[in-house]
Coordinates of C-alpha atoms and ligand atoms in Angstrom, one line a residue:
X1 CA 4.4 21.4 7.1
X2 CA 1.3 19.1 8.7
X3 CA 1.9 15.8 9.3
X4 CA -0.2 13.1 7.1
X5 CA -1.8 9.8 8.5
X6 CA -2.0 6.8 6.0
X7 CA -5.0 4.2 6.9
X8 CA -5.9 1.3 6.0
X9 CA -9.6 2.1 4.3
X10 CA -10.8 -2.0 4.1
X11 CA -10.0 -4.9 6.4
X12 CA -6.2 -4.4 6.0
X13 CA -3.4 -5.3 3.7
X14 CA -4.4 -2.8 1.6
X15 CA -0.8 -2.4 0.3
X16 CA 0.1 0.4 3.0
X17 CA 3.7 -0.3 3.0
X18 CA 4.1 -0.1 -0.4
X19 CA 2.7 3.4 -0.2
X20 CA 4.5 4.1 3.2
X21 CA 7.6 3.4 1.3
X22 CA 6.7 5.5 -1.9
X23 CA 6.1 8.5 0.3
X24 CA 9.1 7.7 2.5
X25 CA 11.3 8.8 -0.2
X26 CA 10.1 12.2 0.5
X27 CA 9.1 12.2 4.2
X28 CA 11.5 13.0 7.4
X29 CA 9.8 10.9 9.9
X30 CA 8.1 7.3 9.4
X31 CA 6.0 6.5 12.7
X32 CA 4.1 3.3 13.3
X33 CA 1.5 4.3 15.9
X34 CA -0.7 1.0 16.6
X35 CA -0.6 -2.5 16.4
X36 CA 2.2 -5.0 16.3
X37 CA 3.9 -7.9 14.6
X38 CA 0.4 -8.8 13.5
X39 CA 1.0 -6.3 10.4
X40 CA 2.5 -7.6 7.5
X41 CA 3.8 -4.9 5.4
X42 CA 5.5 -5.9 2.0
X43 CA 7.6 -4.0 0.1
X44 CA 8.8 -4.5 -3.2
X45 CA 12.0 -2.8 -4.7
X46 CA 13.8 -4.0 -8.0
X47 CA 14.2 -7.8 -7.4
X48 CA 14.0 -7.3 -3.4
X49 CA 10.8 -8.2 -1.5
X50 CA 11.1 -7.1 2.2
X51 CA 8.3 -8.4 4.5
X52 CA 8.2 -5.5 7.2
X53 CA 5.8 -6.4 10.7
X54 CA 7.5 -4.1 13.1
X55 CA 9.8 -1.6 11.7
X56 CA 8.1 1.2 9.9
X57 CA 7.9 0.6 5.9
X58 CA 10.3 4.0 5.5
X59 CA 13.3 2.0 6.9
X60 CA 14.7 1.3 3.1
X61 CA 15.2 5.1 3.3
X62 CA 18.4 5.8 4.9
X63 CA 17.8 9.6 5.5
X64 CA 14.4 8.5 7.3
X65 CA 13.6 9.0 10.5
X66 CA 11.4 5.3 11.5
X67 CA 9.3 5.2 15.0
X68 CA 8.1 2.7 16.6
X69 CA 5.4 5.1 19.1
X70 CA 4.2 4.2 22.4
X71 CA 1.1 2.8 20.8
X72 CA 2.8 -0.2 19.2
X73 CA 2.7 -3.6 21.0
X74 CA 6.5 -4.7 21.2
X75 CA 7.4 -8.3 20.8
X76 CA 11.3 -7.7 21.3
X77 CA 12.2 -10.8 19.9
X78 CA 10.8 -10.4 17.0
X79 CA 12.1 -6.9 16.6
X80 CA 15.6 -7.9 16.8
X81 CA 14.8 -11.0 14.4
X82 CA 13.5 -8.5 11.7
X83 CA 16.2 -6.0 12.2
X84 CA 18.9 -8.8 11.8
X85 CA 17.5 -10.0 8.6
X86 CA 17.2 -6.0 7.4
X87 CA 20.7 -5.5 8.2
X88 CA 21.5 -9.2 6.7
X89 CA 20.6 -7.3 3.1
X90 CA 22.4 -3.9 3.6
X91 CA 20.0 -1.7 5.3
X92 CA 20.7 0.5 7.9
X93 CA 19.3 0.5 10.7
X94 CA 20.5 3.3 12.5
X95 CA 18.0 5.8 12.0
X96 CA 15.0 3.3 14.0
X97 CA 14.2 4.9 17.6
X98 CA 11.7 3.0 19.6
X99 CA 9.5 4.5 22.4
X100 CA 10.4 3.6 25.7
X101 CA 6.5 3.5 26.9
X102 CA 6.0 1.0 24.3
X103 CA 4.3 -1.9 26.2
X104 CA 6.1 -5.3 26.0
X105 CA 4.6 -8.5 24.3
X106 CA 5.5 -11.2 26.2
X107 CA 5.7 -15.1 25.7
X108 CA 2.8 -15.8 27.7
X109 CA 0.6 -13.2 25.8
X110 CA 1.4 -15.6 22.7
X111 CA 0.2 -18.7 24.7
X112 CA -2.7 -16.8 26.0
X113 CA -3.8 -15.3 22.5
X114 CA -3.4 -18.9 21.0
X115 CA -5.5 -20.6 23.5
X116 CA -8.4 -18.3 23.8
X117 CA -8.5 -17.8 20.1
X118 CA -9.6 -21.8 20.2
X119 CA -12.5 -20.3 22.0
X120 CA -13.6 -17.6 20.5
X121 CA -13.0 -18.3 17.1
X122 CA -11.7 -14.7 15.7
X123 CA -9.1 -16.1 13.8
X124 CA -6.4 -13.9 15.4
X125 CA -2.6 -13.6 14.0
X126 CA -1.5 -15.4 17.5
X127 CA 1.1 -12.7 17.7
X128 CA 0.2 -12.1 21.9
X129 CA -1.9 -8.5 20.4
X130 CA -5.1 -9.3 22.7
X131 CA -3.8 -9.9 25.4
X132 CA -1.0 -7.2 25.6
X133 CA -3.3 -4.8 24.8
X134 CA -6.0 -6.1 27.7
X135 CA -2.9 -5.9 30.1
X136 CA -2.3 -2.1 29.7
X137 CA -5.7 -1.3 30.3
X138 CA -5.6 -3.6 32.8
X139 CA -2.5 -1.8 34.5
X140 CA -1.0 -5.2 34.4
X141 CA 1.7 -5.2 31.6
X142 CA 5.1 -3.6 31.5
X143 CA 6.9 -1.1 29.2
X144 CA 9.8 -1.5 27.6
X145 CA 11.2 1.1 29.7
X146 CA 10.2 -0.4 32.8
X147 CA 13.3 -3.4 32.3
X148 CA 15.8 -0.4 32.5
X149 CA 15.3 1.2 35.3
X150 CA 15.4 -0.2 39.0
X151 CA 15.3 -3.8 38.1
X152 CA 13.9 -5.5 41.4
X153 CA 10.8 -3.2 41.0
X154 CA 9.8 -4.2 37.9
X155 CA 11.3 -7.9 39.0
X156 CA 8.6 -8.3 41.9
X157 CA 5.6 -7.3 39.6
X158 CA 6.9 -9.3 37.1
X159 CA 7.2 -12.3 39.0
X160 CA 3.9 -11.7 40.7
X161 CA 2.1 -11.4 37.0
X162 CA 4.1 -14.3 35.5
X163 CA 2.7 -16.3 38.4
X164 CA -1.0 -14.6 38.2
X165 CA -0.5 -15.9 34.2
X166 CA 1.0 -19.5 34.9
X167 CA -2.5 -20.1 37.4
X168 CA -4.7 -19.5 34.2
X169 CA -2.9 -21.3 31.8
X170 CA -2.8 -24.2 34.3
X171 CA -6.3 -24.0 35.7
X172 CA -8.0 -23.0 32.9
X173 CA -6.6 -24.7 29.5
X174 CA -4.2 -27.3 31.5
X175 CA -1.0 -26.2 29.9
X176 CA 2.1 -25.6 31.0
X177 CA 3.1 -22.3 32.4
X178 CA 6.7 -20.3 32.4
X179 CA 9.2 -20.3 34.7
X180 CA 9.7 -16.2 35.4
X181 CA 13.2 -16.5 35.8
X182 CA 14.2 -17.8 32.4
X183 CA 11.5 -15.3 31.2
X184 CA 13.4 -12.3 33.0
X185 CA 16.9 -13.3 32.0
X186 CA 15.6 -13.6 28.0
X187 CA 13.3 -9.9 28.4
X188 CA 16.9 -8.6 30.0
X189 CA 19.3 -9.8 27.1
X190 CA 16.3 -8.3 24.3
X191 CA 16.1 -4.8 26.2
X192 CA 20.1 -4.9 25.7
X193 CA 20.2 -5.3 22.1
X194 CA 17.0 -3.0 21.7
X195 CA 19.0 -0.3 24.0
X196 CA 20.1 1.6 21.3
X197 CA 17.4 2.6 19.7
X198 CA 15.1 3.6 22.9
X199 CA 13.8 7.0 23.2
X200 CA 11.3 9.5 24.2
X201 CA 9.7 9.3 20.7
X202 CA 6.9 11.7 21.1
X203 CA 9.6 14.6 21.9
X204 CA 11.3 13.4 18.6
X205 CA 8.1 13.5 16.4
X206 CA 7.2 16.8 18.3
X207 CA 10.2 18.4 17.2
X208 CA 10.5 17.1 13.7
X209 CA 6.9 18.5 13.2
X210 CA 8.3 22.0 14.6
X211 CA 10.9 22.4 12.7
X212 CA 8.8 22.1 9.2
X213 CA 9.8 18.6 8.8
X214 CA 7.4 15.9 7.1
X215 CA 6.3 13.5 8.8
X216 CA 4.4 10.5 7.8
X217 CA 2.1 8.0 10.2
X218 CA 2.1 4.8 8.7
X219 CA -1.2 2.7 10.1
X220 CA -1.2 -1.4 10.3
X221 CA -4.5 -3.2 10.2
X222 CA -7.6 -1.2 8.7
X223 CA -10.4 0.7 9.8
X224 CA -12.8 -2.0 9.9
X225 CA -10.2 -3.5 12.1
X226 CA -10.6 -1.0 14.7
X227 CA -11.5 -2.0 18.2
X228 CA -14.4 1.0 18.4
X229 CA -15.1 1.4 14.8
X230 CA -14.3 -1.7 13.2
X231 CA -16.6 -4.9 13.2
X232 CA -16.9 -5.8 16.7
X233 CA -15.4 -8.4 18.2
X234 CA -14.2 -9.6 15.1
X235 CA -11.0 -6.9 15.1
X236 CA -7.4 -6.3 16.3
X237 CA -7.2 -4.8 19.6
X238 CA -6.1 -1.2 18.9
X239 CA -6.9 1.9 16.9
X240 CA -5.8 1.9 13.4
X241 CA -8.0 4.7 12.1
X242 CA -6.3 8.1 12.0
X243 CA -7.6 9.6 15.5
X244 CA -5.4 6.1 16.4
X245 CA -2.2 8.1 15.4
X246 CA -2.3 10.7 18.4
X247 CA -2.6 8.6 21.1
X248 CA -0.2 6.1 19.3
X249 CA 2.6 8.6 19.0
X250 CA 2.1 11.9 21.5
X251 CA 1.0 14.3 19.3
X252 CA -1.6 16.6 18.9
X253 CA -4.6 16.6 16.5
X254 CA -3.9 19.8 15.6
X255 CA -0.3 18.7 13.9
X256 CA -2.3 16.2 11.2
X257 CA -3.2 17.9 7.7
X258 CA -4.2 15.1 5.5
X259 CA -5.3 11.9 6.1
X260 CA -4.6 9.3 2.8
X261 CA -7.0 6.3 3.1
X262 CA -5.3 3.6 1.6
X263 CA -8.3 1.2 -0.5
X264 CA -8.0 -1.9 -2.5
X265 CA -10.0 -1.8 -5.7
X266 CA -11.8 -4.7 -4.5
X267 CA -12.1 -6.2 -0.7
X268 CA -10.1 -8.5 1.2
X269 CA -10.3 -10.1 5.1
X270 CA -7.6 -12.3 6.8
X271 CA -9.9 -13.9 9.8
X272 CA -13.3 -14.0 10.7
X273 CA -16.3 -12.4 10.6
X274 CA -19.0 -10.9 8.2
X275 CA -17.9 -9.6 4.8
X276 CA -21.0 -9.0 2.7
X277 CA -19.5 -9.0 -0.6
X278 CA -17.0 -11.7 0.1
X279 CA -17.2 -14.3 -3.4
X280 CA -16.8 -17.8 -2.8
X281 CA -16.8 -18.5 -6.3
X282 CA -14.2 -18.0 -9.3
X283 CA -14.1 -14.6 -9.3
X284 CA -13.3 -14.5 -5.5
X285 CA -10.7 -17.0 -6.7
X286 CA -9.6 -15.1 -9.5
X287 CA -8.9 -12.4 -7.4
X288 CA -7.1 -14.0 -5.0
X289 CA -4.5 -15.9 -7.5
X290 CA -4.6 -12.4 -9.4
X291 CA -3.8 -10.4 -6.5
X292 CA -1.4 -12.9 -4.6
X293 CA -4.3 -12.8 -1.7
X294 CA -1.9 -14.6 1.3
X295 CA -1.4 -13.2 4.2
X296 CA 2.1 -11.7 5.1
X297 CA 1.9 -12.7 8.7
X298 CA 0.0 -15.8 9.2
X299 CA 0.3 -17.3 5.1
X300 CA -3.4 -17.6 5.2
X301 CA -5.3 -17.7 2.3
X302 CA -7.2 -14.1 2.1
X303 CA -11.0 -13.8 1.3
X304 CA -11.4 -12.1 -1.4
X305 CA -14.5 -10.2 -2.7
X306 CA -16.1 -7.0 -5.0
X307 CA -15.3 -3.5 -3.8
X308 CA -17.6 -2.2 -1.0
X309 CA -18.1 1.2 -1.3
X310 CA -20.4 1.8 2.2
X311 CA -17.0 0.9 3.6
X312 CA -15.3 3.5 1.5
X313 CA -17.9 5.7 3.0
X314 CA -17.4 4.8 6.5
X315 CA -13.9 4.9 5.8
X316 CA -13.9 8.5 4.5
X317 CA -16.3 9.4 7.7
X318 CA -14.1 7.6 10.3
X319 CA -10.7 9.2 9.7
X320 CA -11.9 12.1 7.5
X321 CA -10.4 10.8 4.8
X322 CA -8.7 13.8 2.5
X323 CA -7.0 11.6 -0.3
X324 CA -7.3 8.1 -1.3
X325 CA -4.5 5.7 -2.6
X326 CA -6.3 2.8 -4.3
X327 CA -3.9 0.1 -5.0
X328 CA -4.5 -3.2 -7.1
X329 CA -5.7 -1.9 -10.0
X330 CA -4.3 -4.1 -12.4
X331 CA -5.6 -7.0 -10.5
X332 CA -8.8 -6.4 -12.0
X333 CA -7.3 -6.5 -15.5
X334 CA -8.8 -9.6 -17.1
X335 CA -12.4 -9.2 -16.0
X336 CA -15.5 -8.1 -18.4
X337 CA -18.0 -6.7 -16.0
X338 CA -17.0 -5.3 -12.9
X339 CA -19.4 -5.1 -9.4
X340 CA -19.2 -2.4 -6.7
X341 CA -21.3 -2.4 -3.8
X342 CA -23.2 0.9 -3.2
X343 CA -25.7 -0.2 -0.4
X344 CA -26.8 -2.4 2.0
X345 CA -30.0 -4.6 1.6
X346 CA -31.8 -5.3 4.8
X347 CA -34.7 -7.2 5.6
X348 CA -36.1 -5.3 2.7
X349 CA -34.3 -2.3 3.6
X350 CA -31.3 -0.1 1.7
X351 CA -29.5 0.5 3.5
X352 CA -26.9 3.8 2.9
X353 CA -24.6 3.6 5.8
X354 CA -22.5 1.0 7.6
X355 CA -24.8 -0.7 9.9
X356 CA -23.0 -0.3 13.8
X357 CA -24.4 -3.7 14.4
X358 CA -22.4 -7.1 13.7
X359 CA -25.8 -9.0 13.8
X360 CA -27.4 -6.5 10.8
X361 CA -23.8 -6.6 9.2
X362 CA -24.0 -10.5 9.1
X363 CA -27.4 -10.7 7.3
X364 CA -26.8 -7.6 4.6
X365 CA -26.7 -8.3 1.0
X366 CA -24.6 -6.2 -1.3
X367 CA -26.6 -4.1 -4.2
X368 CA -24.2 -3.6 -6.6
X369 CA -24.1 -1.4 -9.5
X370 CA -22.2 -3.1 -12.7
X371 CA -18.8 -1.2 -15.0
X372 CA -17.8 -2.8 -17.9
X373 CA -13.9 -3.7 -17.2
X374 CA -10.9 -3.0 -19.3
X375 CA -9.8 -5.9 -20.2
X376 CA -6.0 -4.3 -20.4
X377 CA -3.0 -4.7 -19.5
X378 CA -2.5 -2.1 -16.7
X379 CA 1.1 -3.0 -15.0
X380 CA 2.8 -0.7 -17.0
X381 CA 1.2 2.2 -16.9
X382 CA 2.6 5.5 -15.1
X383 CA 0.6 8.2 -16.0
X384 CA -2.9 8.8 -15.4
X385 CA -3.8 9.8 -18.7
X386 CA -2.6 7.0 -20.2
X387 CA -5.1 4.5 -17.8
X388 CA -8.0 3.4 -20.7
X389 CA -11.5 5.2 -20.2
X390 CA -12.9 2.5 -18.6
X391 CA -10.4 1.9 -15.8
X392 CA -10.3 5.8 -15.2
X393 CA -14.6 5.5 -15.1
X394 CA -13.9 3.0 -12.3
X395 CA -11.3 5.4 -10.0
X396 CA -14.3 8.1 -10.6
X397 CA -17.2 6.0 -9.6
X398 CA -15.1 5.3 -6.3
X399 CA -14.1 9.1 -5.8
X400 CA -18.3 10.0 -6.2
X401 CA -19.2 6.7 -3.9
X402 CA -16.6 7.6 -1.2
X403 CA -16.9 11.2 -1.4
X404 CA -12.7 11.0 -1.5
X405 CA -10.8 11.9 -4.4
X406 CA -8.0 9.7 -5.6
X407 CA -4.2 11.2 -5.4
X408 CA -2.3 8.1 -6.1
X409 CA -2.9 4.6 -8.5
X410 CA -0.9 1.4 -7.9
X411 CA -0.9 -1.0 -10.7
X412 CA 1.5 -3.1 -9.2
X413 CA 3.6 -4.2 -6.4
X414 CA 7.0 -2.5 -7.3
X415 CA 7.9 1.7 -6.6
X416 CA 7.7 2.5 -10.1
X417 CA 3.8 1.1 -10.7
X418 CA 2.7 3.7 -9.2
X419 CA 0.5 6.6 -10.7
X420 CA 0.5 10.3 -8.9
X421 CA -2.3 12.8 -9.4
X422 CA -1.6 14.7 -6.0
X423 CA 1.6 15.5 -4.5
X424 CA 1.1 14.9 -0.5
X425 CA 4.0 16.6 0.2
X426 CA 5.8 19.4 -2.0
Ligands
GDP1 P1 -0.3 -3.9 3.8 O1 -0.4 -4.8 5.0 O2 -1.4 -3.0 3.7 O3 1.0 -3.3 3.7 O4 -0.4 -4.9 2.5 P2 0.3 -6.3 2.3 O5 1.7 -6.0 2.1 O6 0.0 -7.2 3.4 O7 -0.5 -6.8 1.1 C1 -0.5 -6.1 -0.1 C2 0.2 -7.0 -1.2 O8 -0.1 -6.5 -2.5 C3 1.7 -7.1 -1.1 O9 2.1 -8.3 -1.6 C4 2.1 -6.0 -2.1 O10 3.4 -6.2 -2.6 C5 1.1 -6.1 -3.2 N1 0.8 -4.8 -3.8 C6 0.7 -3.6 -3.3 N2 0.2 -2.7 -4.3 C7 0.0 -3.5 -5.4 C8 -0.6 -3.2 -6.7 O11 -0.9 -2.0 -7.0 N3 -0.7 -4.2 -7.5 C9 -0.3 -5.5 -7.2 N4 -0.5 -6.4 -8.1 N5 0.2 -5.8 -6.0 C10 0.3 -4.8 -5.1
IMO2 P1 -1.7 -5.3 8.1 O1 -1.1 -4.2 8.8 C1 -5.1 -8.1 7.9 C2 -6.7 -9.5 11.7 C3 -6.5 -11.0 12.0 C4 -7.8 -11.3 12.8 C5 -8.0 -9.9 13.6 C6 -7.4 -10.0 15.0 O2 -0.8 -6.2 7.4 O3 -2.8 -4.8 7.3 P2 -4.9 -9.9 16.0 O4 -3.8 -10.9 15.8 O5 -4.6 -8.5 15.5 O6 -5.5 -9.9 17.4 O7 -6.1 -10.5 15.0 O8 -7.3 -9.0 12.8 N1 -5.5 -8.8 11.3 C7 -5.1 -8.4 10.1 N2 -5.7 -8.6 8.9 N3 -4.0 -7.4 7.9 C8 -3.4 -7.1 9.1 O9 -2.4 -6.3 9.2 C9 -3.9 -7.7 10.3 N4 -3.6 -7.7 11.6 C10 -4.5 -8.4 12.2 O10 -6.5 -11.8 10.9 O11 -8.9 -11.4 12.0
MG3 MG1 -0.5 -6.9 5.5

């Protein structure tokens, strides 16, 4: 059985944990493979809402196998914080393993990522992700697995970097630094709770995928987020799109089957940055009281905007997209005429494909070709049959525009609004 990846297609929150968690029910293995406590991944179940950053979205599951992979940025603190509050509401936690190459998000990646977003303006979650990320390139940060094993070598770098960090927040931005030994006896008593769950995680996923099992790769952020293929600098710093989930977890490309490109039926962006069919008008306000458009994470209001479909494109090319989920349907409910943006308009150009350019991507106008909407009721509907002409005329428009056919419909937040044409897993 090949493993699938599940992307974000858009600018994130597409509503990839509710679709991690749908899948879950049927998976083995749920691995997070990139980013960090940045992601805000909401779940809905009966009356429950869980609000998942860290811990993979198939933790509701008690059978499931969650990873945190070596690709994920670990704020400990915040781990233990979110696993208190799952276990708070009656769900085990047992079955979470966490890899021990995982790098370390420490307090003064926080400070850093707060101060030098002042500067540069990206509009960042202030979650430490920059800078933790810059630091393992930099072969300056430390693994989690680095605080378990002969302490006074990783004490002497640690001090050394907590000094290197302290001169730049005091020289440059004339704040206050830390004081490394309160940092190291804090880092010590997280890596003690965490201790449990530590583990060579790409041997785990390795095996599982061996022995048959399915295994799902749940992705935080979105493509356009991507620090190579996303919109540049105006992204998170690691690899959300599907090639992300290799790196992120120790396994092979040659394990992945299917990748399931997770797509709002319109467009939404937490942040900064161009976002040609962004609407700062009533509809754009429509859609975000509609849609519940605030961030998970950060509470920000979300822009909201008509579908792009040159991002679907992208989208599809990026991560060779074999299945799309498109989620939010019923959002769209109450509107007459519908917009979806099939090309680019540039200096008196069309253009087809996602310019590679932030500076062309800033100045594009949307073209958009018009649907009439359905003006229906959608939230509860379960079968695809039963979706009114018009709605199922939009799902095909995006399937010809993207090139990516459609296996699963959410028309709402909870397990059971959710509409399957293609079984992912048998
Ligand atoms: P993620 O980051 O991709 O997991 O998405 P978020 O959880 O940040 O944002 C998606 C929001 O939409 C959450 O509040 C979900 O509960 C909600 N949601 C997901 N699917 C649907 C849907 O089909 N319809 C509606 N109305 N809400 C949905
Ligand atoms: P999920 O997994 C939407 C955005 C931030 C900012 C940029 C960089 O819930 O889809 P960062 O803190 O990562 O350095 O911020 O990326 N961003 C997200 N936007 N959904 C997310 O995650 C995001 N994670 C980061 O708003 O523009
Ligand atoms: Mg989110």
């Amino acid at each position: 059985m090949a493993a699938v990846v599940l992307v974000g297609a858009q600018w994130g929150d597409e509503g990839k944990g509710k679709i991690t968690d749908f899948l879950a029910e049927r998976a083995d293995c749920v691995v997070r493979y990139q980013g960090g406590s940045n992601a805000g991944h909401t779940v809905e179940v009966k009356q429950e809402k869980f609000m998942l950053h860290l811990v993979p979205s198939g933790i509701l599951y008690p059978q499931t196998l969650c990873v945190v992979g070596n690709g994920v940025v670990v704020d400990m603190g915040k781990l233990i914080e979110e696993l208190d509050g799952l276990q708070k509401r009656g769900i085990d936690t047992s079955n979470l393993r966490i890899s021990l190459r995982a790098p370390v998000v420490m307090p003064y990646h926080k400070k850093i990522d707060e101060l030098e977003d002042r500067d540069s303006n990206i509009g960042t979650t202030k979650r430490g992700i920059g800078p933790t990320y810059a630091d393992k390139i930099n072969r300056i940060g430390f693994r989690i697995g680095d605080l378990l094993e002969e302490p006074d070598i990783f004490e002497a770098r640690f001090k050394a970097q907590v000094a290197y960090k302290n001169r730049i927040i005091n020289e440059i931005y004339n704040e206050e630094g830390f004081d490394y030994k309160a940092l190291l006896d804090k880092l010590m008593s997280e890596v003690a709770v965490l201790k449990p769950y530590l583990a060579d995680t790409s041997y785990l996923i390795y095996n599982c995928i061996k022995e048959g099992k399915k295994v799902l790769f749940e992705g935080a952020q979105g493509t356009l987020l991507d620090i190579d293929h996303g919109t540049y600098p105006y992204v998170t710093s690691s690899h959300p799109i599907a090639g992300g989930a290799c790196v992120g977890s120790g396994i092979g490309p040659t394990s992945i089957g299917r990748v399931l490109g997770v797509a709002k039926a319109y467009t939404t962006r937490v942040g900064e940055g161009p976002f040609p069919t962004e609407l700062n008008d009533e509809i754009g306000q429509t859609l975000r009281e509609r849609g519940a458009e605030f961030g998970t994470t950060t509470g920000r209001p979300r822009r909201c905007g008509w579908l792009d479909a040159v991002i679907l494109r992208y989208a599809a090319r990026v991560n060779g997209l074999t299945d799309l989920a498109i989620t939010k349907l019923d959002v769209l409910d109450s509107f007459p005429v519908l917009k979806i943006c099939v090309a680019y308009r540039y200096k008196g150009s069309l253009l087809q494909e996602f310019p590679d350019n932030i500076g062309i991507l800033s100045k594009c106008e949307p073209e958009y070709m018009e649907l009439p909407g359905w003006q229906q009721d959608l939230s509860g509907v379960t079968e695809y049959e039963q979706l009114p002409d018009k709605a199922k005329r939009y799902i095909e428009t995006i399937e010809e525009l993207s090139g990516v056919k459609q296996a699963i419909v959410a028309v709402g937040p909870k397990r059971e609004q959710t509409i399957v044409t293609q079984r992912l897993y048998t």
